[in-house]
Amino acid sequence: MRKTILLFMFLVFVNGLRAQDLKHENCDSAGTQDEINWCVGNNYRIAEGVMDSVYDAFLAHVGYFTDNGVPDTTNPIVGAKRALVQSQKAWLDYRENATKLIKSYFGTGSMANAEAWTYKTKLTLDRIRELELLEAFWNGTKPSAINPDWHLR
């Protein structure tokens, strides 16, 4: 099963999947706390890979005006790429601090890790949606629907 998940994560990076293509493990069937921690941690890693793919694709063309959705590299927008990079760095700092807050609430027990991974995954999924929305506005296109089946319990 781990080989399948690793293969899936590789395909996420190669194919540049979007949030609507995101698949995850159902952690309800995990029996022990270690299995739960592994499962929710793996869901986070999958979401993180998709977020990185979405961000990298957006970053590749954000610094330019677009013509029919294609970046015009002869027509740069001053400061746009820098603003995206700074916003992502600030968001990553926010996610880490918010996750620390969740962990501090649950203490040092093994359940704290599961709760922290779950919250971190939820924030990452929200960021994927934000980046896709920003990219859609940037391209002048209507934002695509996000798969409502991918949610946390």
Tab-separated table of C-alpha atoms in Angstrom:
chain	number	residue	atom	x	y	z
A	1	MET	CA	0.000	0.000	0.000
A	2	ARG	CA	2.844	2.418	0.792
A	3	LYS	CA	4.341	1.818	-2.665
A	4	THR	CA	0.994	2.752	-4.206
A	5	ILE	CA	0.828	5.941	-2.170
A	6	LEU	CA	4.409	6.875	-3.064
A	7	LEU	CA	3.624	6.240	-6.730
A	8	PHE	CA	0.543	8.446	-6.423
A	9	MET	CA	2.580	11.229	-4.820
A	10	PHE	CA	5.089	10.994	-7.668
A	11	LEU	CA	2.266	11.271	-10.196
A	12	VAL	CA	0.946	14.340	-8.375
A	13	PHE	CA	4.248	16.072	-8.972
A	14	VAL	CA	4.626	14.874	-12.551
A	15	ASN	CA	1.114	15.595	-13.735
A	16	GLY	CA	0.460	18.770	-11.759
A	17	LEU	CA	-2.851	17.600	-10.352
A	18	ARG	CA	-5.347	20.147	-9.140
A	19	ALA	CA	-7.510	20.026	-6.029
A	20	GLN	CA	-10.421	18.420	-7.869
A	21	ASP	CA	-8.142	15.464	-8.692
A	22	LEU	CA	-6.944	14.990	-5.098
A	23	LYS	CA	-7.391	11.526	-3.607
A	24	HIS	CA	-6.717	10.571	-0.019
A	25	GLU	CA	-6.681	7.714	2.448
A	26	ASN	CA	-9.771	7.048	4.530
A	27	CYS	CA	-8.366	7.071	8.047
A	28	ASP	CA	-11.581	5.789	9.654
A	29	SER	CA	-10.391	2.211	9.193
A	30	ALA	CA	-7.065	2.802	10.976
A	31	GLY	CA	-7.013	0.709	14.118
A	32	THR	CA	-4.175	1.947	16.309
A	33	GLN	CA	-3.049	5.470	17.114
A	34	ASP	CA	0.145	4.836	15.136
A	35	GLU	CA	-1.914	3.838	12.083
A	36	ILE	CA	-4.091	6.924	12.478
A	37	ASN	CA	-1.017	9.153	12.793
A	38	TRP	CA	0.534	7.597	9.696
A	39	CYS	CA	-2.689	7.903	7.713
A	40	VAL	CA	-3.420	11.546	8.547
A	41	GLY	CA	0.258	12.403	8.074
A	42	ASN	CA	0.170	10.782	4.660
A	43	ASN	CA	-2.975	12.717	3.725
A	44	TYR	CA	-1.089	15.885	4.627
A	45	ARG	CA	1.870	14.890	2.431
A	46	ILE	CA	-0.463	14.261	-0.505
A	47	ALA	CA	-2.178	17.635	-0.027
A	48	GLU	CA	1.212	19.347	0.342
A	49	GLY	CA	2.370	17.831	-2.963
A	50	VAL	CA	-0.718	19.074	-4.758
A	51	MET	CA	-0.372	22.531	-3.208
A	52	ASP	CA	3.258	22.727	-4.309
A	53	SER	CA	2.258	21.714	-7.836
A	54	VAL	CA	-0.507	24.321	-8.012
A	55	TYR	CA	1.758	27.026	-6.580
A	56	ASP	CA	4.659	26.216	-8.919
A	57	ALA	CA	2.391	26.249	-11.974
A	58	PHE	CA	0.887	29.594	-10.959
A	59	LEU	CA	4.284	31.080	-10.106
A	60	ALA	CA	5.639	30.103	-13.532
A	61	HIS	CA	3.453	32.665	-15.278
A	62	VAL	CA	2.189	35.107	-12.626
A	63	GLY	CA	4.645	37.886	-13.401
A	64	TYR	CA	3.154	38.683	-16.804
A	65	PHE	CA	-0.056	39.879	-18.376
A	66	THR	CA	-1.869	37.115	-20.173
A	67	ASP	CA	-3.359	36.896	-23.635
A	68	ASN	CA	-6.029	34.192	-23.829
A	69	GLY	CA	-4.582	32.567	-20.715
A	70	VAL	CA	-1.017	32.482	-22.114
A	71	PRO	CA	1.623	34.603	-20.357
A	72	ASP	CA	3.029	37.410	-22.489
A	73	THR	CA	6.657	37.517	-21.353
A	74	THR	CA	7.156	40.828	-23.168
A	75	ASN	CA	4.602	42.526	-20.905
A	76	PRO	CA	5.660	42.103	-17.228
A	77	ILE	CA	3.632	43.218	-14.233
A	78	VAL	CA	6.021	44.817	-11.772
A	79	GLY	CA	5.900	43.214	-8.327
A	80	ALA	CA	3.318	40.505	-9.081
A	81	LYS	CA	5.645	37.530	-8.740
A	82	ARG	CA	7.230	38.981	-5.607
A	83	ALA	CA	3.770	39.491	-4.077
A	84	LEU	CA	2.838	35.848	-4.724
A	85	VAL	CA	6.108	34.558	-3.237
A	86	GLN	CA	5.737	36.771	-0.162
A	87	SER	CA	2.112	35.744	0.328
A	88	GLN	CA	3.057	32.051	0.139
A	89	LYS	CA	5.876	32.490	2.653
A	90	ALA	CA	3.546	34.355	5.017
A	91	TRP	CA	0.894	31.665	4.607
A	92	LEU	CA	3.426	28.885	5.354
A	93	ASP	CA	4.430	30.727	8.549
A	94	TYR	CA	0.766	31.089	9.486
A	95	ARG	CA	0.112	27.371	8.893
A	96	GLU	CA	3.066	26.344	11.070
A	97	ASN	CA	2.042	28.641	13.926
A	98	ALA	CA	-1.615	27.614	13.756
A	99	THR	CA	-0.552	23.957	13.842
A	100	LYS	CA	1.629	24.625	16.895
A	101	LEU	CA	-1.436	26.099	18.582
A	102	ILE	CA	-3.408	22.900	17.924
A	103	LYS	CA	-0.540	20.732	19.211
A	104	SER	CA	-0.196	22.821	22.365
A	105	TYR	CA	-3.896	22.356	23.087
A	106	PHE	CA	-3.623	18.554	22.884
A	107	GLY	CA	-0.281	18.349	24.683
A	108	THR	CA	2.405	15.783	23.972
A	109	GLY	CA	0.245	12.686	23.538
A	110	SER	CA	0.072	10.737	20.299
A	111	MET	CA	-3.400	12.114	19.611
A	112	ALA	CA	-1.853	15.586	19.369
A	113	ASN	CA	0.034	14.513	16.258
A	114	ALA	CA	-3.101	13.220	14.550
A	115	GLU	CA	-5.017	16.392	15.358
A	116	ALA	CA	-2.128	18.574	14.181
A	117	TRP	CA	-1.752	16.663	10.879
A	118	THR	CA	-5.510	16.832	10.317
A	119	TYR	CA	-5.608	20.582	10.914
A	120	LYS	CA	-2.501	21.163	8.801
A	121	THR	CA	-4.103	19.173	5.970
A	122	LYS	CA	-7.299	21.228	6.200
A	123	LEU	CA	-5.332	24.466	6.004
A	124	THR	CA	-3.350	23.123	3.037
A	125	LEU	CA	-6.537	22.158	1.187
A	126	ASP	CA	-7.888	25.640	1.828
A	127	ARG	CA	-4.664	27.133	0.418
A	128	ILE	CA	-4.951	24.981	-2.721
A	129	ARG	CA	-8.406	26.435	-3.269
A	130	GLU	CA	-7.100	29.969	-2.652
A	131	LEU	CA	-4.267	29.514	-5.135
A	132	GLU	CA	-6.616	28.077	-7.751
A	133	LEU	CA	-8.996	30.992	-7.243
A	134	LEU	CA	-6.153	33.514	-7.508
A	135	GLU	CA	-4.893	31.817	-10.653
A	136	ALA	CA	-8.375	31.808	-12.174
A	137	PHE	CA	-8.757	35.522	-11.522
A	138	TRP	CA	-5.246	36.106	-12.844
A	139	ASN	CA	-6.109	34.278	-16.059
A	140	GLY	CA	-9.436	36.048	-16.368
A	141	THR	CA	-11.322	32.769	-16.268
A	142	LYS	CA	-14.150	31.554	-14.129
A	143	PRO	CA	-12.841	29.572	-11.112
A	144	SER	CA	-13.323	25.820	-11.438
A	145	ALA	CA	-15.433	23.936	-8.940
A	146	ILE	CA	-13.492	22.213	-6.198
A	147	ASN	CA	-14.303	18.584	-5.503
A	148	PRO	CA	-16.581	18.702	-2.434
A	149	ASP	CA	-15.926	15.012	-1.703
A	150	TRP	CA	-12.456	15.755	-0.308
A	151	HIS	CA	-13.041	16.911	3.214
A	152	LEU	CA	-11.863	16.092	6.697
A	153	ARG	CA	-13.792	14.549	9.534
